[in-house]
Short mmCIF file of C-alpha atoms and ligand atoms in Angstrom, two decimals:
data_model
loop_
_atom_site.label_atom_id
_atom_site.label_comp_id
_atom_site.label_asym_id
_atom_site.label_seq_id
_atom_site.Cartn_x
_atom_site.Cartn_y
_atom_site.Cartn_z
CA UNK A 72 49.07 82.81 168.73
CA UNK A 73 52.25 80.41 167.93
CA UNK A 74 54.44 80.64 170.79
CA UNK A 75 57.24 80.67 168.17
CA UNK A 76 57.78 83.78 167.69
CA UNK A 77 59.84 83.90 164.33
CA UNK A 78 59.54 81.45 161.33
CA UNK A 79 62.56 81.11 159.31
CA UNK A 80 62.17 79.49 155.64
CA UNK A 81 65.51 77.57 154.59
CA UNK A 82 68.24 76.35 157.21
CA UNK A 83 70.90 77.20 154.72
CA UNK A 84 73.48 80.06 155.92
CA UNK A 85 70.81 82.72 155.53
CA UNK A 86 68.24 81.03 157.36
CA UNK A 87 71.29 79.68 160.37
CA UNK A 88 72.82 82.90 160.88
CA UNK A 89 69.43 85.11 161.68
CA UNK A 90 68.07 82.14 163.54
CA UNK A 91 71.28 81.81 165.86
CA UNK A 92 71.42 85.71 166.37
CA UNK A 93 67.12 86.00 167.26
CA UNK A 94 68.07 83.42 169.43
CA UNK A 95 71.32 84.23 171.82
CA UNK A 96 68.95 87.71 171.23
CA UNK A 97 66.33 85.53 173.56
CA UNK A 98 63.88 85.53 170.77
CA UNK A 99 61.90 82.19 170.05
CA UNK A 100 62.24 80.85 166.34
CA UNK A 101 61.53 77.49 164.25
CA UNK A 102 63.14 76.78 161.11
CA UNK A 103 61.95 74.84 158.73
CA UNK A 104 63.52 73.54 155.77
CA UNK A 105 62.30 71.17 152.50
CA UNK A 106 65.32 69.43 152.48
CA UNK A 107 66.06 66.56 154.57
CA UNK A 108 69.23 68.38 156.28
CA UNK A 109 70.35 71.67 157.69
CA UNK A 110 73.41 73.52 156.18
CA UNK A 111 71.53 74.68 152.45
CA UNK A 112 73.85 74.23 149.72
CA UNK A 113 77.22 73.76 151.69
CA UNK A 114 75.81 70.63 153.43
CA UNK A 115 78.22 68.15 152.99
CA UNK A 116 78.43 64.22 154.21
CA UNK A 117 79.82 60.94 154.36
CA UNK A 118 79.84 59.14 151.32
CA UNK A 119 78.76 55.18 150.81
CA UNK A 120 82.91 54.76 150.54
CA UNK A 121 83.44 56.97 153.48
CA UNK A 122 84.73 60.24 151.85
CA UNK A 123 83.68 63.57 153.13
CA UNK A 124 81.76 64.90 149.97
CA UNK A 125 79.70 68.44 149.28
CA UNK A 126 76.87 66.57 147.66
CA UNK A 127 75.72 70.59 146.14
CA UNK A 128 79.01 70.67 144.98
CA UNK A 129 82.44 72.27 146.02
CA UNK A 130 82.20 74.76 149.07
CA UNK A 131 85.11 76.72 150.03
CA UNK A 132 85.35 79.14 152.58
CA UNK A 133 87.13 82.18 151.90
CA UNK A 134 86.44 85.89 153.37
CA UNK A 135 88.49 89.04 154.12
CA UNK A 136 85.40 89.78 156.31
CA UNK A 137 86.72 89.55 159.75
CA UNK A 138 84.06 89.96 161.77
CA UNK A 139 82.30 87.19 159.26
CA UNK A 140 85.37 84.69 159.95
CA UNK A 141 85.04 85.57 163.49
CA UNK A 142 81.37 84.82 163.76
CA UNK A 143 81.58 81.19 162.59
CA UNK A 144 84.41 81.07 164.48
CA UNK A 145 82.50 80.60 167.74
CA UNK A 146 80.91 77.23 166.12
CA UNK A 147 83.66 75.62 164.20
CA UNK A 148 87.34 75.04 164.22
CA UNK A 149 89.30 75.55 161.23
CA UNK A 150 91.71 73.52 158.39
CA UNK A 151 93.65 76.50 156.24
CA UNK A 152 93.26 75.00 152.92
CA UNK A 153 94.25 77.50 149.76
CA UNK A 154 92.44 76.73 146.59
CA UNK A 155 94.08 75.85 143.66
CA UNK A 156 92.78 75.54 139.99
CA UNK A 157 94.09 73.62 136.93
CA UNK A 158 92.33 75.10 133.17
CA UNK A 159 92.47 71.89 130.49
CA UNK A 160 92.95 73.83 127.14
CA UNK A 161 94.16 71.29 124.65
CA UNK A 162 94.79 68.35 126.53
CA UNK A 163 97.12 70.53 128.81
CA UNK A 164 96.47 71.44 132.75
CA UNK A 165 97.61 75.43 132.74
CA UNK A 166 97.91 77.06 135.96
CA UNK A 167 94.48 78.89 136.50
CA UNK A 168 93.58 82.01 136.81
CA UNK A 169 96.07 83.27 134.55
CA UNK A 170 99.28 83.99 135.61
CA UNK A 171 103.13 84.55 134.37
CA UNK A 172 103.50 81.01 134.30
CA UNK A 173 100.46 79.87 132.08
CA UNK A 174 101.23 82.43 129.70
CA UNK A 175 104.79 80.87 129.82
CA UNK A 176 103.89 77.27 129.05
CA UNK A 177 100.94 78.14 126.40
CA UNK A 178 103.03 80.60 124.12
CA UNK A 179 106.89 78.61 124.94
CA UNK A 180 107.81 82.17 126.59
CA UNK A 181 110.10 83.40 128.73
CA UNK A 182 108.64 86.20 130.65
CA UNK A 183 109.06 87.62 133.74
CA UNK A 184 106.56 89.97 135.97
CA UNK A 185 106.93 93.14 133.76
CA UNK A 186 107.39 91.14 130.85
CA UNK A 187 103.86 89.36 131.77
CA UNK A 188 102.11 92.76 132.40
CA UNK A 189 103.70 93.97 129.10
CA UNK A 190 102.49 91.33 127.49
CA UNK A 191 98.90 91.57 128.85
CA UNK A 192 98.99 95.38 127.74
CA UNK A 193 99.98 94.59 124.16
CA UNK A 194 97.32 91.53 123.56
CA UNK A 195 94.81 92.99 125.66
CA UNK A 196 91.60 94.73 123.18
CA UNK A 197 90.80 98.30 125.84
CA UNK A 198 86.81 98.60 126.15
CA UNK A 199 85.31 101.47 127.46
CA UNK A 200 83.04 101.11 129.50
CA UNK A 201 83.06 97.54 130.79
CA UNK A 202 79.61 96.12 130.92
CA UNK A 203 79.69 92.53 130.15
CA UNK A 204 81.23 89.63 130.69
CA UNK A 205 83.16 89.45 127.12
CA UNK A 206 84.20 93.51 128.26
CA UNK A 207 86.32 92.73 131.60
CA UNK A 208 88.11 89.63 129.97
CA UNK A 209 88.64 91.41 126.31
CA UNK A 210 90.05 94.31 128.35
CA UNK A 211 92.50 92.44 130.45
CA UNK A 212 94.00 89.36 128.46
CA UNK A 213 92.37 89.82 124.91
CA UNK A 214 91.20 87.27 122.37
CA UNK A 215 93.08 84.45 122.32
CA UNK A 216 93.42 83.61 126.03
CA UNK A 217 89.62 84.77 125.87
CA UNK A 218 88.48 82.03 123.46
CA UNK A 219 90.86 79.62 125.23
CA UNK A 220 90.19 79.72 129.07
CA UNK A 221 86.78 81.66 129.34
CA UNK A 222 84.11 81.61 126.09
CA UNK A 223 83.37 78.13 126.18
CA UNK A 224 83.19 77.58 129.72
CA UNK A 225 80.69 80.42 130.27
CA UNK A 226 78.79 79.35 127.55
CA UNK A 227 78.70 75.67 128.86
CA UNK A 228 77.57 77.35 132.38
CA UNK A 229 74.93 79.91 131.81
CA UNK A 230 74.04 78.79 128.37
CA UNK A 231 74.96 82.65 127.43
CA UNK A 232 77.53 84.34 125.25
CA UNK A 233 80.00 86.11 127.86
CA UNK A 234 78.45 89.59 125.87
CA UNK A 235 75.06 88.60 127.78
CA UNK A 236 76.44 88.69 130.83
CA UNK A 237 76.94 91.55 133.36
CA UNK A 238 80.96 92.25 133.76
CA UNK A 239 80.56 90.92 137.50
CA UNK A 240 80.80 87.17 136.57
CA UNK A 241 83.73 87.23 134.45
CA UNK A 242 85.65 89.65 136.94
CA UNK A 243 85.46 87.04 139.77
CA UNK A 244 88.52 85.67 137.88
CA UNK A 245 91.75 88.10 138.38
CA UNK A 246 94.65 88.15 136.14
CA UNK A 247 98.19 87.84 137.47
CA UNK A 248 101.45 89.08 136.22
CA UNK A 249 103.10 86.99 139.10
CA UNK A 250 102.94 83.21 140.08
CA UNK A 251 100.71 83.28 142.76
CA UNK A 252 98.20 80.33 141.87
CA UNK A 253 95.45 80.37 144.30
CA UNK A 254 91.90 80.81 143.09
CA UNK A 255 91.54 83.13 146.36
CA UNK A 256 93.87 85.89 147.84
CA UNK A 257 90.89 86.24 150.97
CA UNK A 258 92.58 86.84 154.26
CA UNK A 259 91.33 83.74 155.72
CA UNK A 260 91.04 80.89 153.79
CA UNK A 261 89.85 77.58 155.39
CA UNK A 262 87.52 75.02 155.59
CA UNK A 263 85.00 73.55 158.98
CA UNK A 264 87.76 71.50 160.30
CA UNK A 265 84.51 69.10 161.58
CA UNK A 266 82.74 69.89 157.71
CA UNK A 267 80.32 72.23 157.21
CA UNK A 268 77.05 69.71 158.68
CA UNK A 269 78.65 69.82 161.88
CA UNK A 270 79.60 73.21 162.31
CA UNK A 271 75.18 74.66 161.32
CA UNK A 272 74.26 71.75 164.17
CA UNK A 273 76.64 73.73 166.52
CA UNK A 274 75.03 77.09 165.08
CA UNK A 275 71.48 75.92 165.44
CA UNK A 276 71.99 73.69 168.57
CA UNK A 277 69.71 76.66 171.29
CA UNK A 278 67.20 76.01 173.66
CA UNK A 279 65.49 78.81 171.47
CA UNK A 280 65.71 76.95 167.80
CA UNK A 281 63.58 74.41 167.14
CA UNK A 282 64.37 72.90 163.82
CA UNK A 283 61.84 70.77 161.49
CA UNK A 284 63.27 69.21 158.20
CA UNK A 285 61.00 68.14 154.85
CA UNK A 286 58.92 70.71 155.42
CA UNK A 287 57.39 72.80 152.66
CA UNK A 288 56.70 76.71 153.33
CA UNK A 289 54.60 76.78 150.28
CA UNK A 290 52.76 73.86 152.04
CA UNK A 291 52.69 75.51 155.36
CA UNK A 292 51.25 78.45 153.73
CA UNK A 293 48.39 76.63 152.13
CA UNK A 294 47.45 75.02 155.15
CA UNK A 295 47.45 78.24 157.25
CA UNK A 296 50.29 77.05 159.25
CA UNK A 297 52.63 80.39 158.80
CA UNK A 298 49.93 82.40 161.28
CA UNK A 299 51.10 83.86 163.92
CA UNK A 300 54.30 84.63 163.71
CA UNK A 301 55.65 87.78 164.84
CA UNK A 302 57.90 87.70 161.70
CA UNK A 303 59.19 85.80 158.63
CA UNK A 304 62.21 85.27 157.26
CA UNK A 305 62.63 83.98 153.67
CA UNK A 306 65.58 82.39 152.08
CA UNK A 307 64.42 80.57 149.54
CA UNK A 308 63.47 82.06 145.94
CA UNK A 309 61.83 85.81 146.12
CA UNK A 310 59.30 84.89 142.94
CA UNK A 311 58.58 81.83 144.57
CA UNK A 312 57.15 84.02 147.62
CA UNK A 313 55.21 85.94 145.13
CA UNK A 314 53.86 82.62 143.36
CA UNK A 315 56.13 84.70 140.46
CA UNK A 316 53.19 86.88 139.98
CA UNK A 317 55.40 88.89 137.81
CA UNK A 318 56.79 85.80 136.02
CA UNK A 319 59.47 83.15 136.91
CA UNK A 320 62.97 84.52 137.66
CA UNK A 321 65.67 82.23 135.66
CA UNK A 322 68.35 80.57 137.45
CA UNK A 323 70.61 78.41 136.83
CA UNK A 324 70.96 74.37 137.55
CA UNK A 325 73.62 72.17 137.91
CA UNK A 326 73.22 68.19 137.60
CA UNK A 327 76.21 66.95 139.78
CA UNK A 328 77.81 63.32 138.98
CA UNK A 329 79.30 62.22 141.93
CA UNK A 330 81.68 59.32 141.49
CA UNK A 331 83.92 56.92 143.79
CA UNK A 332 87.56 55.90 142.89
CA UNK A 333 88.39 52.82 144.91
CA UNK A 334 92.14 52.53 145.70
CA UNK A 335 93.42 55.51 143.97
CA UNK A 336 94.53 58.29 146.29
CA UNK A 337 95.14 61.09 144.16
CA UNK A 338 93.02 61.98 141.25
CA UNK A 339 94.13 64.88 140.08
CA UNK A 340 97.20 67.11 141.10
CA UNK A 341 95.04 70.28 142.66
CA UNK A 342 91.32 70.61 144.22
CA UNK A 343 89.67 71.51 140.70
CA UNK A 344 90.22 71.37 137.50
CA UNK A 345 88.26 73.12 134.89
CA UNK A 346 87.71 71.81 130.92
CA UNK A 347 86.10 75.19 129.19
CA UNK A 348 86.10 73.44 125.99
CA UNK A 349 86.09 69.87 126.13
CA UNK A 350 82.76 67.54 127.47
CA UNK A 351 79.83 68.61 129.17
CA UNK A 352 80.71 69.12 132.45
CA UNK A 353 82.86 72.46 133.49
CA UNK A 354 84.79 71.03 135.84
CA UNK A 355 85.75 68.31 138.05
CA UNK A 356 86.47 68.70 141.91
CA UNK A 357 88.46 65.98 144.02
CA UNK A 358 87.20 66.24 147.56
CA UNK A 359 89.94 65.02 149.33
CA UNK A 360 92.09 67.93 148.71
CA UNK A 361 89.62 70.66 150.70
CA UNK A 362 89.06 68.26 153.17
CA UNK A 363 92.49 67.06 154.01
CA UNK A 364 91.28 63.67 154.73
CA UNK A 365 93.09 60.49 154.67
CA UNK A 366 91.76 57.55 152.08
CA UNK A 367 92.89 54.92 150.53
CA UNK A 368 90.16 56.19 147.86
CA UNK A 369 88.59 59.15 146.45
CA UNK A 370 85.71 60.64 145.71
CA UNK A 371 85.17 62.93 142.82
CA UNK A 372 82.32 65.48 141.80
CA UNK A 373 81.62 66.76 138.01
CA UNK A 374 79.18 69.81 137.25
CA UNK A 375 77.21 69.73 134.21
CA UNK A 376 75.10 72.72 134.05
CA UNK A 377 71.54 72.67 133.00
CA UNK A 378 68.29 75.31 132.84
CA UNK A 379 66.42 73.32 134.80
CA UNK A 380 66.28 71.59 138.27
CA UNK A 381 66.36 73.46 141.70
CA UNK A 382 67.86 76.89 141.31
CA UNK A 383 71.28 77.44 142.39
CA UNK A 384 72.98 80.71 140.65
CA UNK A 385 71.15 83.85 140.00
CA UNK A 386 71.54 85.03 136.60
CA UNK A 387 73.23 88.15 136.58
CA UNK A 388 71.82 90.15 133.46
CA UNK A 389 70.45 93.84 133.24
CA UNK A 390 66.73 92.14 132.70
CA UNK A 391 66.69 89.59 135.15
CA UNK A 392 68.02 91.99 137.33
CA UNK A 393 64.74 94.79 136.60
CA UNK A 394 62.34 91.44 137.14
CA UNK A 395 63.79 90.72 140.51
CA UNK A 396 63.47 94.68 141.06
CA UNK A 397 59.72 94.20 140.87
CA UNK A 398 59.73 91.67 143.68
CA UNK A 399 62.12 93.38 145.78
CA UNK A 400 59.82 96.02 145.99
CA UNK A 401 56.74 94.09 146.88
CA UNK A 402 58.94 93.07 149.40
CA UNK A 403 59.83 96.22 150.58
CA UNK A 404 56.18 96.45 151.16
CA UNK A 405 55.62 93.41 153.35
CA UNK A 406 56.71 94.41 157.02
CA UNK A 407 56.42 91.09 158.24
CA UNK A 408 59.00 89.55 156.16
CA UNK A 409 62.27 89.79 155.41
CA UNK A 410 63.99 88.59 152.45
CA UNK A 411 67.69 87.20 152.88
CA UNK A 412 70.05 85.43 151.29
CA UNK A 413 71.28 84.32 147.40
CA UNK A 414 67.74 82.92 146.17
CA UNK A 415 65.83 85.54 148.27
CA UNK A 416 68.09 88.96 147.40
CA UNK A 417 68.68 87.19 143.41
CA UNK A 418 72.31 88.28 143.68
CA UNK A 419 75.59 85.89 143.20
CA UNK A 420 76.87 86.11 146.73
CA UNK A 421 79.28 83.42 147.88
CA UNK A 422 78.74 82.09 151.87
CA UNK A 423 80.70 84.75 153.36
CA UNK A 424 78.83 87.19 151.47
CA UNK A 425 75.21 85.42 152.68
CA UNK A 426 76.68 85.81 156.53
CA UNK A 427 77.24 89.34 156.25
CA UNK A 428 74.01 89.88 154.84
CA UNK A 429 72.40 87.65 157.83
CA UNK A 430 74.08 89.55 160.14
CA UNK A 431 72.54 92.80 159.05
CA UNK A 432 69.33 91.13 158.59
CA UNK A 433 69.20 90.31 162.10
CA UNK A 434 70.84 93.30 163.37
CA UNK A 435 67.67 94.79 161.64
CA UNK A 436 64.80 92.64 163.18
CA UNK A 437 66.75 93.29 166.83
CA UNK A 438 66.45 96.64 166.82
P1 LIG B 556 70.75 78.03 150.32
O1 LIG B 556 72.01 77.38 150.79
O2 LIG B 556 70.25 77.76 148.97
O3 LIG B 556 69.63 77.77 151.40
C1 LIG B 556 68.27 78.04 151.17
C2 LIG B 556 67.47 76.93 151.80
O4 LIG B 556 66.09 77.27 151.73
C3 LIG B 556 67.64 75.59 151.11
O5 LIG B 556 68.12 74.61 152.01
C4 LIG B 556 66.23 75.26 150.60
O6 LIG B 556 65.91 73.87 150.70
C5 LIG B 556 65.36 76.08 151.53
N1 LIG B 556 64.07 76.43 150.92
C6 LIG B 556 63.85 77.11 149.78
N2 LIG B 556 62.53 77.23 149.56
C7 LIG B 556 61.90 76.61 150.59
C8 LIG B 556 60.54 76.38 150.92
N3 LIG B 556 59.54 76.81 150.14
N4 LIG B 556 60.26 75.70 152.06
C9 LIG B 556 61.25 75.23 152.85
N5 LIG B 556 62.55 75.42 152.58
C10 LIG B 556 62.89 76.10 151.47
N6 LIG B 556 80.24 79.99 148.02
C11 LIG B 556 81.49 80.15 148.51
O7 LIG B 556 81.72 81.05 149.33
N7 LIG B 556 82.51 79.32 148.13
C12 LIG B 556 82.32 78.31 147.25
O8 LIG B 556 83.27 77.57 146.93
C13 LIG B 556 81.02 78.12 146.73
N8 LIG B 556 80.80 77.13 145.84
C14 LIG B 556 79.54 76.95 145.34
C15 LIG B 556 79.36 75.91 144.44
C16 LIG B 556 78.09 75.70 143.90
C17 LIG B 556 77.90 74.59 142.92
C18 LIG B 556 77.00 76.54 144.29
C19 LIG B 556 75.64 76.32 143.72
C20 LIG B 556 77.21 77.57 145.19
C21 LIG B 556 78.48 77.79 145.73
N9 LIG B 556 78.72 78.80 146.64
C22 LIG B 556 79.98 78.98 147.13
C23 LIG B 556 77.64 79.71 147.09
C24 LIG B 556 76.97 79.21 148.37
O9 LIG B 556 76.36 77.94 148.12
C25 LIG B 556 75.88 80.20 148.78
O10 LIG B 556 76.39 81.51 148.90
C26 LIG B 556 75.22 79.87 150.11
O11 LIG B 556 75.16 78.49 150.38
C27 LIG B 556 73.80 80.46 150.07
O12 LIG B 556 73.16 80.30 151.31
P2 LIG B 556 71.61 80.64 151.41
O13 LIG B 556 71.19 80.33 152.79
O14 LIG B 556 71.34 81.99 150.87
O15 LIG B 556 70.89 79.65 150.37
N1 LIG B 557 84.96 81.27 134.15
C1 LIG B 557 85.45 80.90 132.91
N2 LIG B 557 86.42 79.94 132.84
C2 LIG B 557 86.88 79.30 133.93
C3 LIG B 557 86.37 79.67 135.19
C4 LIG B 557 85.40 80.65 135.27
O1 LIG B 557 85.02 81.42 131.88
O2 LIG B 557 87.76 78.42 133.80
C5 LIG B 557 83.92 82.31 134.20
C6 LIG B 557 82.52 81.67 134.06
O3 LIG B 557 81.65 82.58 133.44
C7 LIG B 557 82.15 81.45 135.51
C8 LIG B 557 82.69 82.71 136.16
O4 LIG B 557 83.93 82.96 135.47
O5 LIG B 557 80.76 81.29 135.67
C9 LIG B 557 82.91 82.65 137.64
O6 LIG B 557 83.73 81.54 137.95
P1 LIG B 557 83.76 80.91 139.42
O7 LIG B 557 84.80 79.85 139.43
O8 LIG B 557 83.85 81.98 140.43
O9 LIG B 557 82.29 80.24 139.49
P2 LIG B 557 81.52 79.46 140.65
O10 LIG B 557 82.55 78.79 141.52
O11 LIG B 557 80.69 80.48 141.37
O12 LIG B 557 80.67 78.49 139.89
#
């Protein structure tokens, strides 16, 4: 018997939370993880120029989960930092998601709240019911702001039409009749004042977690080395598990272009700004302005989506959705594993989302 009595696959916030909480529970639990560093996705680090970077691309924290803000609390100290998007339709930076005011500045109006909802009424194209994509954003701002600020750029990031989508992705983007531009109206709204590297070493820093990085499950597996383990928890992709026995679940890539802008030390006005119709990146995100640091330079990060390369978005559409169905149920079936987080439960959860869903994991496994 392994004295370890848990193996967790992935070290990312899935993989963290459940380890932390088996642990303070006094259970006994490695983690291992392929990567050479804990954290998953939202690991960030020091750059070559010495700018705090998210090398997996922009993370920021935003929840109205309380007990979720609360729970990280206990290993990291915050920065409030409110997100704040520019869209570049036409060579101009509109305020994004649309408001009053980027209505305003495309059409030369002069509206004010009601005049903005009015608007929005008049131009929007009612569907009933809303399934896709191209329904929710049809149904709130109609065609032209559609074709401006949201075709393209879903077509440049899932390689699908908006109409293939389910209406979920779209409606991550509200509409505003006021001027409130933040890309997030969460409750709490702030980034690891230490970065997000520091605060998963505080999380996995127990006498019962014993980490090992650059290490393959599917390897382990091979070689026998998963035996005797009370239980497993998985974190990485569900069809991977199943050596996609029911055939490979997409996802979708990103290839990110990370670049360094010696003495300049503003790039661009706001955190990110998106280009849904111009090059072949989506957007571009200037670190500095989540992190708060100080630097005479800056470091910037450009997303160019691609099919292949490691999986980091789900694909939500009604098929994929029945394929991953298949594997959740073999799942179901296997009572000495447990299946958590975005890869593992296919579904496009942000990090707060991935806590809550480790916290009922492990509330699960306790009892
Ligand atoms: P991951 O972070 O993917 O962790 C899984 C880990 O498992 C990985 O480290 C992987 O190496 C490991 N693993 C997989 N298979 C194996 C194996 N066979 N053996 C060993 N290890 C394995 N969320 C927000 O809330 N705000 C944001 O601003 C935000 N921005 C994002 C931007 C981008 C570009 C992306 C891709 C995601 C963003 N997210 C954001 C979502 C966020 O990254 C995820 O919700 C969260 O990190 C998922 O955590 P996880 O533990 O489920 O998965
Ligand atoms: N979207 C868009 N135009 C934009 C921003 C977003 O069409 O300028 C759509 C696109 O389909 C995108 C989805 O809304 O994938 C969700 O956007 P979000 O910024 O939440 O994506 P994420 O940060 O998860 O990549």
């Amino acid at each position: 018997m392994n004295s370890l009595e848990v193996l967790i696959v992935g070290a990312g916030f899935a993989g963290s939370v459940v380890a932390r909480e088996l642990a303070d529970a006094g259970r006994r639990v490695l983690v291992v993880d392929r990567r050479p560093h804990i954290g998953g996705n939202a690991h960030d680090e020091v750059d070559a120029h010495g700018v705090l970077i998210h090398p997996y691309g922009p993370h920021i924290f935003h929840t109205n989960s309380q007990r979720v803000f609360d729970w990280l609390s206990r290993f990291t100290a915050w920065l409030p930092y409110e997100h704040r998007v520019r869209s570049v339709v036409g060579g101009v930076a509109y305020p994004f998601p649309i408001n009053r005011r980027t209505l305003n500045m495309l059409y030369g109006l002069d509206l004010d709240e009601a005049g903005a909802a009015a608007y929005f009424e008049r131009v929007r194209e009612a569907r009933e019911p809303v399934r896709s994509s191209e329904d929710v954003v049809l149904n709130s701002v109609g065609r032209d702001l559609y074709e401006k600020f949201f075709l393209h750029y879903t077509r440049k990031q899932w390689g699908l039409d908006p109409s293939e989508l389910k209406a979920g992705v779209a409606a991550r983007i509200p509409v505003r009749c006021n001027d409130d531009d933040r890309y997030f109206t969460d409750t709490h709204q702030a980034m690891p004042r230490d970065g997000y590297a520091s605060m998963f070493a505080n999380m996995l820093d127990h006498p019962n977690i014993r980490v090992e990085l650059g290490v393959d499950f599917l390897d382990m597996r091979r070689r026998g080395a998963d035996r005797g383990f009370a239980h497993t928890v998985f974190t990485g992709p569900i069809d991977a598990w199943f050596e996609y026995c029911h055939g490979r679940l997409p996802y979708r890539s990103l290839r990110f272009e990370h670049e360094h802008l010696a003495d300049t030390e503003r790039f661009q006005e706001t955190g990110t700004w998106n280009y849904p119709n111009d090059h072949g990146f989506t957007r571009i995100t200037e670190f500095k302005h989540l992190t708060g640091q100080k630097h005479r330079g800056t470091s910037i990060v450009r997303e160019y989506p691609q099919a292949e390369g490691d999986p980091y978005y789900p694909i939500p559409r009604a098929d994929n959705e029945a394929l991953y169905k298949r594997y959740e149920e073999m799942g179901e079936r296997e009572s000495a594993v447990s299946f958590v987080g975005r890869l593992a439960q296919y579904r496009y959860y942000n990090m707060d989302q991935v806590v809550g869903a480790a916290l009922a994991a492990a509330e699960r496994l306790k009892s």
